[in-house]
CSV table of C-alpha atoms in Angstrom, one decimal:
chain,number,residue,atom,x,y,z
A,1,UNK,CA,-9.5,-19.9,-32.1
A,2,UNK,CA,-6.1,-20.4,-33.7
A,3,UNK,CA,-4.6,-23.9,-33.8
A,4,UNK,CA,-1.1,-24.6,-32.6
A,5,UNK,CA,1.8,-25.6,-34.6
A,6,UNK,CA,1.9,-29.4,-35.3
A,7,UNK,CA,2.7,-31.4,-32.1
A,8,UNK,CA,4.7,-34.6,-31.9
A,9,UNK,CA,3.0,-37.7,-33.2
A,10,UNK,CA,1.6,-40.4,-31.0
A,11,UNK,CA,2.7,-44.0,-31.3
A,12,UNK,CA,-0.2,-46.0,-32.9
A,13,UNK,CA,-2.6,-46.9,-30.1
A,14,UNK,CA,-4.6,-49.4,-31.9
A,15,UNK,CA,-8.3,-49.5,-33.0
A,16,UNK,CA,-9.7,-50.0,-29.5
A,17,UNK,CA,-8.3,-46.8,-27.9
A,18,UNK,CA,-9.2,-44.8,-31.0
A,19,UNK,CA,-12.8,-46.0,-30.7
A,20,UNK,CA,-12.9,-45.1,-27.0
A,21,UNK,CA,-11.4,-41.7,-27.8
A,22,UNK,CA,-14.3,-41.2,-30.3
A,23,UNK,CA,-16.8,-42.1,-27.7
A,24,UNK,CA,-15.4,-39.8,-25.2
A,25,UNK,CA,-15.3,-37.0,-27.6
A,26,UNK,CA,-19.0,-37.4,-27.9
A,27,UNK,CA,-19.3,-37.3,-24.1
A,28,UNK,CA,-17.5,-33.9,-23.9
A,29,UNK,CA,-20.7,-31.9,-23.6
A,30,UNK,CA,-22.0,-34.2,-20.8
A,31,UNK,CA,-18.7,-33.9,-18.8
A,32,UNK,CA,-18.7,-30.1,-19.3
A,33,UNK,CA,-22.2,-29.7,-17.9
A,34,UNK,CA,-21.8,-32.0,-15.0
A,35,UNK,CA,-18.4,-30.7,-14.1
A,36,UNK,CA,-19.6,-27.0,-14.1
A,37,UNK,CA,-22.5,-28.1,-11.8
A,38,UNK,CA,-20.0,-29.9,-9.5
A,39,UNK,CA,-17.7,-26.8,-9.4
A,40,UNK,CA,-20.4,-24.5,-8.4
A,41,UNK,CA,-21.6,-26.8,-5.8
A,42,UNK,CA,-18.2,-27.3,-4.2
A,43,UNK,CA,-16.5,-24.0,-4.8
A,44,UNK,CA,-18.6,-21.0,-3.6
A,45,UNK,CA,-16.2,-18.5,-5.2
A,46,UNK,CA,-17.5,-19.6,-8.7
A,47,UNK,CA,-21.1,-19.0,-7.5
A,48,UNK,CA,-20.5,-15.3,-7.3
A,49,UNK,CA,-19.7,-15.3,-11.1
A,50,UNK,CA,-23.4,-16.3,-11.8
A,51,UNK,CA,-24.7,-17.8,-15.0
A,52,UNK,CA,-22.0,-16.1,-17.1
A,53,UNK,CA,-19.2,-17.9,-15.2
A,54,UNK,CA,-21.1,-21.2,-15.3
A,55,UNK,CA,-21.5,-21.0,-19.1
A,56,UNK,CA,-17.8,-19.9,-19.6
A,57,UNK,CA,-16.6,-22.8,-17.4
A,58,UNK,CA,-18.8,-25.3,-19.3
A,59,UNK,CA,-17.7,-23.9,-22.7
A,60,UNK,CA,-14.0,-24.0,-21.9
A,61,UNK,CA,-14.2,-27.5,-20.5
A,62,UNK,CA,-16.0,-28.8,-23.6
A,63,UNK,CA,-13.4,-27.2,-25.9
A,64,UNK,CA,-10.5,-28.7,-24.0
A,65,UNK,CA,-12.0,-32.2,-24.2
A,66,UNK,CA,-12.7,-31.9,-27.8
A,67,UNK,CA,-9.2,-30.8,-28.4
A,68,UNK,CA,-7.8,-33.7,-26.3
A,69,UNK,CA,-9.7,-36.5,-27.9
A,70,UNK,CA,-9.7,-34.9,-31.4
A,71,UNK,CA,-5.9,-34.8,-31.2
A,72,UNK,CA,-5.7,-38.6,-30.1
A,73,UNK,CA,-8.0,-39.6,-33.0
A,74,UNK,CA,-5.7,-37.6,-35.4
A,75,UNK,CA,-2.6,-39.4,-34.0
A,76,UNK,CA,-1.2,-36.2,-32.4
A,77,UNK,CA,0.1,-35.8,-28.9
A,78,UNK,CA,-2.5,-33.3,-27.3
A,79,UNK,CA,-1.1,-29.9,-26.0
A,80,UNK,CA,-3.4,-27.1,-25.3
A,81,UNK,CA,-2.4,-23.9,-27.2
A,82,UNK,CA,-0.5,-21.6,-24.9
A,83,UNK,CA,-2.7,-18.6,-25.8
A,84,UNK,CA,-5.8,-20.6,-24.7
A,85,UNK,CA,-4.1,-21.4,-21.4
A,86,UNK,CA,-3.0,-17.8,-20.9
A,87,UNK,CA,-6.5,-16.5,-21.7
A,88,UNK,CA,-8.1,-18.9,-19.1
A,89,UNK,CA,-5.5,-18.0,-16.4
A,90,UNK,CA,-6.0,-14.2,-17.0
A,91,UNK,CA,-9.8,-14.4,-16.9
A,92,UNK,CA,-9.7,-16.3,-13.5
A,93,UNK,CA,-7.2,-13.8,-12.2
A,94,UNK,CA,-9.3,-10.8,-13.2
A,95,UNK,CA,-12.4,-12.5,-11.7
A,96,UNK,CA,-10.5,-12.7,-8.4
A,97,UNK,CA,-10.5,-16.5,-8.2
A,98,UNK,CA,-7.3,-17.7,-6.3
A,99,UNK,CA,-5.0,-20.1,-7.9
A,100,UNK,CA,-5.6,-22.9,-5.4
A,101,UNK,CA,-9.4,-22.6,-6.2
A,102,UNK,CA,-8.7,-22.7,-9.9
A,103,UNK,CA,-6.6,-25.8,-9.6
A,104,UNK,CA,-9.3,-27.4,-7.4
A,105,UNK,CA,-11.8,-26.7,-10.2
A,106,UNK,CA,-9.4,-28.3,-12.6
A,107,UNK,CA,-9.1,-31.4,-10.5
A,108,UNK,CA,-12.9,-31.7,-10.2
A,109,UNK,CA,-13.2,-31.8,-14.0
A,110,UNK,CA,-10.4,-34.4,-14.2
A,111,UNK,CA,-12.2,-36.6,-11.5
A,112,UNK,CA,-15.4,-36.5,-13.4
A,113,UNK,CA,-13.6,-37.3,-16.7
A,114,UNK,CA,-12.1,-40.4,-15.1
A,115,UNK,CA,-15.5,-41.6,-14.0
A,116,UNK,CA,-16.9,-41.2,-17.5
A,117,UNK,CA,-13.9,-42.9,-19.1
A,118,UNK,CA,-14.4,-45.9,-16.7
A,119,UNK,CA,-18.1,-46.0,-17.6
A,120,UNK,CA,-17.6,-45.8,-21.3
A,121,UNK,CA,-14.7,-48.3,-21.3
A,122,UNK,CA,-16.9,-50.9,-19.5
A,123,UNK,CA,-19.4,-50.7,-22.4
A,124,UNK,CA,-16.8,-51.6,-25.0
A,125,UNK,CA,-15.3,-55.0,-26.0
A,126,UNK,CA,-11.8,-55.1,-24.5
A,127,UNK,CA,-12.6,-51.7,-22.9
A,128,UNK,CA,-10.1,-52.1,-20.1
A,129,UNK,CA,-7.2,-52.7,-22.4
A,130,UNK,CA,-8.3,-49.6,-24.5
A,131,UNK,CA,-8.6,-47.5,-21.3
A,132,UNK,CA,-5.1,-48.6,-20.1
A,133,UNK,CA,-3.6,-47.5,-23.5
A,134,UNK,CA,-5.4,-44.2,-23.5
A,135,UNK,CA,-5.0,-43.4,-19.8
A,136,UNK,CA,-1.2,-42.5,-20.0
A,137,UNK,CA,-2.0,-40.0,-22.9
A,138,UNK,CA,-4.9,-38.4,-21.0
A,139,UNK,CA,-2.9,-38.2,-17.8
A,140,UNK,CA,0.1,-36.6,-19.5
A,141,UNK,CA,-2.2,-34.0,-21.1
A,142,UNK,CA,-3.9,-33.2,-17.9
A,143,UNK,CA,-0.8,-33.0,-15.8
A,144,UNK,CA,1.0,-30.8,-18.5
A,145,UNK,CA,-2.0,-28.5,-18.9
A,146,UNK,CA,-2.3,-28.1,-15.1
A,147,UNK,CA,1.3,-27.3,-14.6
A,148,UNK,CA,1.2,-24.7,-17.5
A,149,UNK,CA,-2.0,-23.2,-16.0
A,150,UNK,CA,-0.3,-22.7,-12.6
A,151,UNK,CA,2.8,-21.3,-14.1
A,152,UNK,CA,1.0,-18.8,-16.4
A,153,UNK,CA,-1.4,-17.7,-13.6
A,154,UNK,CA,1.6,-17.0,-11.2
A,155,UNK,CA,3.5,-15.1,-13.9
A,156,UNK,CA,0.5,-13.0,-14.9
A,157,UNK,CA,-0.4,-12.4,-11.3
A,158,UNK,CA,3.2,-11.1,-10.5
A,159,UNK,CA,3.0,-8.8,-13.6
A,160,UNK,CA,-0.5,-7.6,-12.7
A,161,UNK,CA,0.5,-7.0,-9.1
A,162,UNK,CA,3.5,-5.0,-10.1
A,163,UNK,CA,1.4,-2.9,-12.4
A,164,UNK,CA,-1.3,-2.5,-9.7
A,165,UNK,CA,1.4,-1.4,-7.1
A,166,UNK,CA,2.5,1.3,-9.5
A,167,UNK,CA,-1.1,2.4,-10.1
A,168,UNK,CA,-1.8,2.4,-6.3
A,169,UNK,CA,1.2,4.6,-5.6
A,170,UNK,CA,0.2,7.0,-8.4
A,171,UNK,CA,-3.3,7.2,-6.9
A,172,UNK,CA,-2.1,7.8,-3.4
A,173,UNK,CA,0.5,10.4,-4.5
A,174,UNK,CA,-2.2,12.3,-6.5
A,175,UNK,CA,-4.7,12.2,-3.5
A,176,UNK,CA,-2.0,13.5,-1.2
A,177,UNK,CA,-1.3,16.3,-3.6
A,178,UNK,CA,-5.0,17.2,-3.6
A,179,UNK,CA,-5.5,16.1,-7.2
A,180,UNK,CA,-8.3,13.8,-8.5
A,181,UNK,CA,-6.7,10.7,-10.0
A,182,UNK,CA,-8.0,9.4,-13.3
A,183,UNK,CA,-11.3,7.6,-12.9
A,184,UNK,CA,-10.0,4.5,-14.6
A,185,UNK,CA,-7.1,4.3,-12.1
A,186,UNK,CA,-9.5,4.7,-9.2
A,187,UNK,CA,-11.8,2.0,-10.6
A,188,UNK,CA,-8.9,-0.4,-10.9
A,189,UNK,CA,-7.3,-0.1,-7.4
A,190,UNK,CA,-9.7,1.7,-5.1
A,191,UNK,CA,-13.4,2.1,-5.9
A,192,UNK,CA,-14.7,4.8,-3.5
A,193,UNK,CA,-16.8,7.9,-4.1
A,194,UNK,CA,-15.2,11.3,-3.9
A,195,UNK,CA,-17.3,12.2,-0.8
A,196,UNK,CA,-16.3,9.0,1.1
A,197,UNK,CA,-15.3,9.4,4.7
A,198,UNK,CA,-11.9,7.9,5.6
A,199,UNK,CA,-9.3,7.4,8.2
A,200,UNK,CA,-5.7,7.7,7.4
A,201,UNK,CA,-3.1,5.4,9.0
A,202,UNK,CA,0.7,5.7,9.0
A,203,UNK,CA,2.9,2.9,10.2
A,204,UNK,CA,6.7,3.5,10.6
A,205,UNK,CA,9.5,1.3,11.9
A,206,UNK,CA,10.4,2.2,15.5
A,207,UNK,CA,13.6,0.2,15.5
A,208,UNK,CA,15.9,-1.8,13.3
A,209,UNK,CA,14.4,-4.6,11.1
A,210,UNK,CA,16.1,-7.0,8.7
A,211,UNK,CA,15.5,-5.7,5.2
A,212,UNK,CA,13.2,-2.9,6.5
A,213,UNK,CA,11.8,-1.6,3.2
A,214,UNK,CA,11.1,-5.1,1.8
A,215,UNK,CA,9.5,-6.1,5.1
A,216,UNK,CA,7.2,-3.0,4.9
A,217,UNK,CA,6.2,-3.9,1.4
A,218,UNK,CA,5.3,-7.5,2.6
A,219,UNK,CA,3.4,-6.1,5.5
A,220,UNK,CA,1.5,-3.7,3.3
A,221,UNK,CA,0.4,-6.6,1.1
A,222,UNK,CA,-0.8,-8.5,4.2
A,223,UNK,CA,-2.8,-5.5,5.4
A,224,UNK,CA,-4.5,-5.0,2.1
A,225,UNK,CA,-5.5,-8.7,1.8
A,226,UNK,CA,-6.5,-9.2,5.4
A,227,UNK,CA,-9.9,-10.9,5.8
A,228,UNK,CA,-11.0,-8.1,8.2
A,229,UNK,CA,-11.9,-6.0,5.1
A,230,UNK,CA,-13.9,-8.7,3.3
A,231,UNK,CA,-17.2,-7.3,4.4
A,232,UNK,CA,-16.2,-3.7,4.3
A,233,UNK,CA,-14.8,-1.3,1.7
A,234,UNK,CA,-11.3,-2.3,1.0
A,235,UNK,CA,-8.5,0.2,2.0
A,236,UNK,CA,-5.9,1.6,-0.3
A,237,UNK,CA,-2.6,0.5,1.2
A,238,UNK,CA,0.8,1.6,-0.1
A,239,UNK,CA,4.3,1.1,1.2
A,240,UNK,CA,6.4,4.2,0.3
A,241,UNK,CA,9.9,5.2,1.5
A,242,UNK,CA,10.0,4.3,5.2
A,243,UNK,CA,6.3,4.1,5.9
A,244,UNK,CA,3.0,2.4,5.1
A,245,UNK,CA,0.1,4.7,4.2
A,246,UNK,CA,-3.5,3.4,4.5
A,247,UNK,CA,-6.7,5.1,3.5
A,248,UNK,CA,-9.6,3.3,5.1
A,249,UNK,CA,-13.2,4.2,4.1
A,250,UNK,CA,-15.6,4.1,7.0
A,251,UNK,CA,-18.4,2.5,5.0
A,252,UNK,CA,-21.2,1.7,7.6
A,253,UNK,CA,-18.8,1.8,10.6
A,254,UNK,CA,-18.3,4.8,12.9
A,255,UNK,CA,-14.8,6.1,13.2
A,256,UNK,CA,-14.1,4.5,16.6
A,257,UNK,CA,-15.1,1.0,15.5
A,258,UNK,CA,-13.1,1.3,12.3
A,259,UNK,CA,-10.1,2.6,14.2
A,260,UNK,CA,-10.4,-0.3,16.6
A,261,UNK,CA,-10.3,-2.8,13.7
A,262,UNK,CA,-7.3,-1.0,12.1
A,263,UNK,CA,-5.3,-1.1,15.4
A,264,UNK,CA,-6.2,-4.7,16.0
A,265,UNK,CA,-5.1,-5.8,12.5
A,266,UNK,CA,-1.9,-3.8,12.7
A,267,UNK,CA,-0.9,-5.2,16.0
A,268,UNK,CA,-1.6,-8.7,14.9
A,269,UNK,CA,0.2,-8.4,11.6
A,270,UNK,CA,3.1,-6.5,13.1
A,271,UNK,CA,3.6,-9.4,15.6
A,272,UNK,CA,3.4,-12.0,12.7
A,273,UNK,CA,5.9,-10.1,10.7
A,274,UNK,CA,8.1,-9.3,13.8
A,275,UNK,CA,8.2,-5.6,13.0
A,276,UNK,CA,8.5,-2.9,15.7
A,277,UNK,CA,6.0,-0.4,14.4
A,278,UNK,CA,4.8,3.1,15.4
A,279,UNK,CA,1.2,3.5,14.3
A,280,UNK,CA,-0.7,6.8,13.9
A,281,UNK,CA,-4.4,7.1,12.9
A,282,UNK,CA,-6.0,10.4,11.8
A,283,UNK,CA,-9.4,11.9,12.6
A,284,UNK,CA,-12.1,11.3,10.1
A,285,UNK,CA,-11.5,12.9,6.7
A,286,UNK,CA,-14.9,14.1,5.2
A,287,UNK,CA,-14.2,13.4,1.5
A,288,UNK,CA,-11.1,12.5,-0.5
A,289,UNK,CA,-10.1,16.1,-0.7
A,290,UNK,CA,-9.4,16.1,3.0
A,291,UNK,CA,-6.9,13.2,2.8
A,292,UNK,CA,-3.9,15.5,2.8
A,293,UNK,CA,-4.9,16.9,6.2
A,294,UNK,CA,-5.6,13.4,7.5
A,295,UNK,CA,-2.1,12.4,6.3
A,296,UNK,CA,-0.5,15.2,8.2
A,297,UNK,CA,-2.4,14.2,11.3
A,298,UNK,CA,-1.5,10.6,11.0
A,299,UNK,CA,2.2,11.4,10.4
A,300,UNK,CA,2.2,13.6,13.5
A,301,UNK,CA,0.6,10.9,15.6
A,302,UNK,CA,3.0,8.3,14.4
A,303,UNK,CA,6.0,10.6,15.3
A,304,UNK,CA,4.7,10.8,18.9
A,305,UNK,CA,4.8,7.0,19.3
A,306,UNK,CA,7.5,5.1,21.2
A,307,UNK,CA,8.4,1.5,21.8
A,308,UNK,CA,6.5,1.7,25.2
A,309,UNK,CA,3.5,3.5,23.5
A,310,UNK,CA,3.5,2.3,19.9
A,311,UNK,CA,-0.1,3.4,18.9
A,312,UNK,CA,-1.7,6.9,18.8
A,313,UNK,CA,-5.1,6.7,17.3
A,314,UNK,CA,-6.8,10.1,17.4
A,315,UNK,CA,-10.4,8.9,17.0
A,316,UNK,CA,-10.0,6.9,20.2
A,317,UNK,CA,-8.8,9.9,22.3
A,318,UNK,CA,-11.2,11.8,24.6
A,319,UNK,CA,-11.6,15.3,23.5
A,320,UNK,CA,-9.6,16.8,26.4
A,321,UNK,CA,-6.7,14.5,25.6
A,322,UNK,CA,-6.7,15.4,22.0
A,323,UNK,CA,-6.6,19.1,22.8
A,324,UNK,CA,-3.8,18.5,25.2
A,325,UNK,CA,-2.0,16.6,22.6
A,326,UNK,CA,-2.1,19.7,20.4
A,327,UNK,CA,-1.1,22.1,23.2
A,328,UNK,CA,2.3,23.7,23.5
A,329,UNK,CA,4.3,22.3,26.4
A,330,UNK,CA,5.5,25.8,27.1
A,331,UNK,CA,2.0,26.6,28.3
A,332,UNK,CA,2.6,24.6,31.4
A,333,UNK,CA,4.4,26.8,34.0
A,334,UNK,CA,7.7,25.6,35.4
A,335,UNK,CA,6.4,24.9,38.9
A,336,UNK,CA,6.4,21.9,41.2
A,337,UNK,CA,3.8,20.1,39.0
A,338,UNK,CA,6.1,20.2,36.0
A,339,UNK,CA,9.0,19.0,38.1
A,340,UNK,CA,6.9,16.0,39.3
A,341,UNK,CA,5.8,15.0,35.8
A,342,UNK,CA,9.2,15.5,34.0
A,343,UNK,CA,11.4,14.2,36.7
A,344,UNK,CA,13.2,10.8,36.8
A,345,UNK,CA,12.7,10.1,40.4
A,346,UNK,CA,11.2,6.5,40.7
A,347,UNK,CA,9.0,7.6,43.6
A,348,UNK,CA,7.6,10.4,41.5
A,349,UNK,CA,6.9,7.9,38.7
A,350,UNK,CA,4.9,5.8,41.1
A,351,UNK,CA,2.9,8.9,42.2
A,352,UNK,CA,2.1,9.6,38.5
A,353,UNK,CA,1.0,6.0,38.0
A,354,UNK,CA,-1.2,6.2,40.9
A,355,UNK,CA,-2.9,9.5,39.7
A,356,UNK,CA,-3.5,8.0,36.3
A,357,UNK,CA,-4.9,4.7,37.6
A,358,UNK,CA,-7.0,6.6,40.1
A,359,UNK,CA,-8.6,8.6,37.2
A,360,UNK,CA,-9.0,5.4,35.0
A,361,UNK,CA,-10.9,3.7,37.7
A,362,UNK,CA,-13.4,6.6,38.2
A,363,UNK,CA,-11.7,7.8,41.4
A,364,UNK,CA,-12.3,4.4,43.1
A,365,UNK,CA,-9.6,3.9,45.7
A,366,UNK,CA,-10.3,0.3,46.1
A,367,UNK,CA,-10.2,-0.4,42.3
A,368,UNK,CA,-7.1,1.6,41.9
A,369,UNK,CA,-5.4,-0.3,44.7
A,370,UNK,CA,-6.4,-3.6,43.1
A,371,UNK,CA,-4.8,-2.6,39.7
A,372,UNK,CA,-1.7,-1.2,41.4
A,373,UNK,CA,-1.4,-4.3,43.6
A,374,UNK,CA,-1.3,-2.1,46.8
A,375,UNK,CA,-3.5,-1.4,49.7
A,376,UNK,CA,-6.2,1.3,49.3
A,377,UNK,CA,-4.5,3.2,52.2
A,378,UNK,CA,-1.3,3.3,50.1
A,379,UNK,CA,-3.3,4.8,47.2
A,380,UNK,CA,-4.7,7.5,49.6
A,381,UNK,CA,-1.2,8.2,51.0
A,382,UNK,CA,0.2,8.7,47.4
A,383,UNK,CA,-2.7,11.0,46.5
A,384,UNK,CA,-2.0,13.2,49.6
A,385,UNK,CA,1.7,13.1,48.7
A,386,UNK,CA,0.8,14.4,45.2
A,387,UNK,CA,-1.1,17.2,46.9
A,388,UNK,CA,1.8,18.1,49.1
A,389,UNK,CA,4.1,18.3,46.1
A,390,UNK,CA,2.0,20.2,43.7
A,391,UNK,CA,-0.8,21.9,45.6
A,392,UNK,CA,-3.4,19.9,43.6
A,393,UNK,CA,-5.6,17.4,45.3
A,394,UNK,CA,-6.4,14.5,42.9
A,395,UNK,CA,-9.5,13.7,44.9
A,396,UNK,CA,-11.1,17.0,43.7
A,397,UNK,CA,-12.5,16.8,40.2
A,398,UNK,CA,-11.0,20.0,38.9
A,399,UNK,CA,-7.6,19.3,40.3
A,400,UNK,CA,-7.6,15.9,38.8
A,401,UNK,CA,-8.4,17.3,35.4
A,402,UNK,CA,-5.5,19.7,35.7
A,403,UNK,CA,-3.2,16.9,36.8
A,404,UNK,CA,-4.3,14.6,33.9
A,405,UNK,CA,-4.1,17.5,31.3
A,406,UNK,CA,-0.5,18.4,32.4
A,407,UNK,CA,0.5,14.7,32.2
A,408,UNK,CA,-1.0,14.5,28.7
A,409,UNK,CA,0.9,17.6,27.6
A,410,UNK,CA,4.3,16.9,29.3
A,411,UNK,CA,4.6,13.1,29.6
A,412,UNK,CA,2.1,11.2,27.4
A,413,UNK,CA,4.1,8.0,27.9
A,414,UNK,CA,2.9,8.0,31.5
A,415,UNK,CA,-0.7,8.2,30.2
A,416,UNK,CA,-0.9,5.6,27.6
A,417,UNK,CA,2.1,3.2,27.6
A,418,UNK,CA,1.7,-0.1,25.9
A,419,UNK,CA,0.6,-2.6,28.7
A,420,UNK,CA,2.4,-5.4,26.9
A,421,UNK,CA,5.7,-3.8,27.8
A,422,UNK,CA,5.2,-3.9,31.5
A,423,UNK,CA,7.3,-1.7,33.9
A,424,UNK,CA,6.3,1.2,36.2
A,425,UNK,CA,4.6,3.1,33.4
A,426,UNK,CA,2.4,0.2,32.3
A,427,UNK,CA,-0.9,1.7,33.4
A,428,UNK,CA,-4.2,0.7,31.9
A,429,UNK,CA,-5.3,2.6,28.8
A,430,UNK,CA,-8.1,5.1,29.2
A,431,UNK,CA,-11.6,3.9,28.3
A,432,UNK,CA,-11.9,4.2,24.5
A,433,UNK,CA,-8.2,4.6,23.9
A,434,UNK,CA,-7.5,1.0,22.8
């Protein structure tokens, strides 16, 4: 390993500190072994690196200590070569060890070093005086090296993140174009098999947000790093133009469970970032070559969201509702039923709310009345009023299906509004619809 340019000289420390430095130089191997054991016992992240990381940690610590005390004995102020600090920071970054954990490991080594310095000083004549003279040099070295380590780690992380962002965007654009990205790109940012089943998520802004594009990029980073994906295949998340695109491998989950997790994470993070989002989730894509179709589905779903109904996740929809979603509204005749559903009359809206709640409660009048905060007789009166207006009796199964299908085609906001928003359309979501 190359040596640095000559460093500034130390003032003469005296014989005692130099003897102590020589003793501590001989203790470098002991400190390295004990500190590596201490790091692995207190920092589980290092355990995942196995014996190779243990040996590397031990070797680097021993080299640092030899450099430190060797420099003192030669009368030079100890400064670790920059290339050595950068190499160590890069390795920890590539191993996925967070900076705070790296610095904690560094402090554990320092703590053990102080213990050994105190022990060895106690064995020497005038050891306390020698320790005091040597302490300022060691502390200066440790503080300077720790600061440089953090600075280099952050700088390299920013450069690596920017490079990875470009790679992720390139991988996503190639997948959306139906192309197979280079294998080394995939290995770097998204390690999945070509036949992996995935869901596609699209998130777009539903309203104004301060620094919208910057906010979307921050949110995308939070989604990618969310702990929810720790025990599952990590998604590929990219902020592009005015949207966030996410490819989520199913792994061992079924599509509804993964969809539930996606929606849960998105709602939580959108709230934390204070962003009004419309979120669409596709049906399952059987293989990476189906991602373009999944993207189109998710985009279409996101376009159908509103501030009152901000999530449309296709895997959570019952089959009849999904088919209704794809239907042409012109298929519904312009009769009294259509007038009821599309009208603005508040009384008509309360009738729709009653029909939907009645269906959600399995045609249980008492349960519907409880949710609507009205007497069961009021529910029955409203159902009869719907029959008078449309000729369809909600108490009959086939008529209720026709009513619910027409509502799904013509006025989905009355079917699945966001219950957080409140208001006359705040009906409970259908079972399995989130």
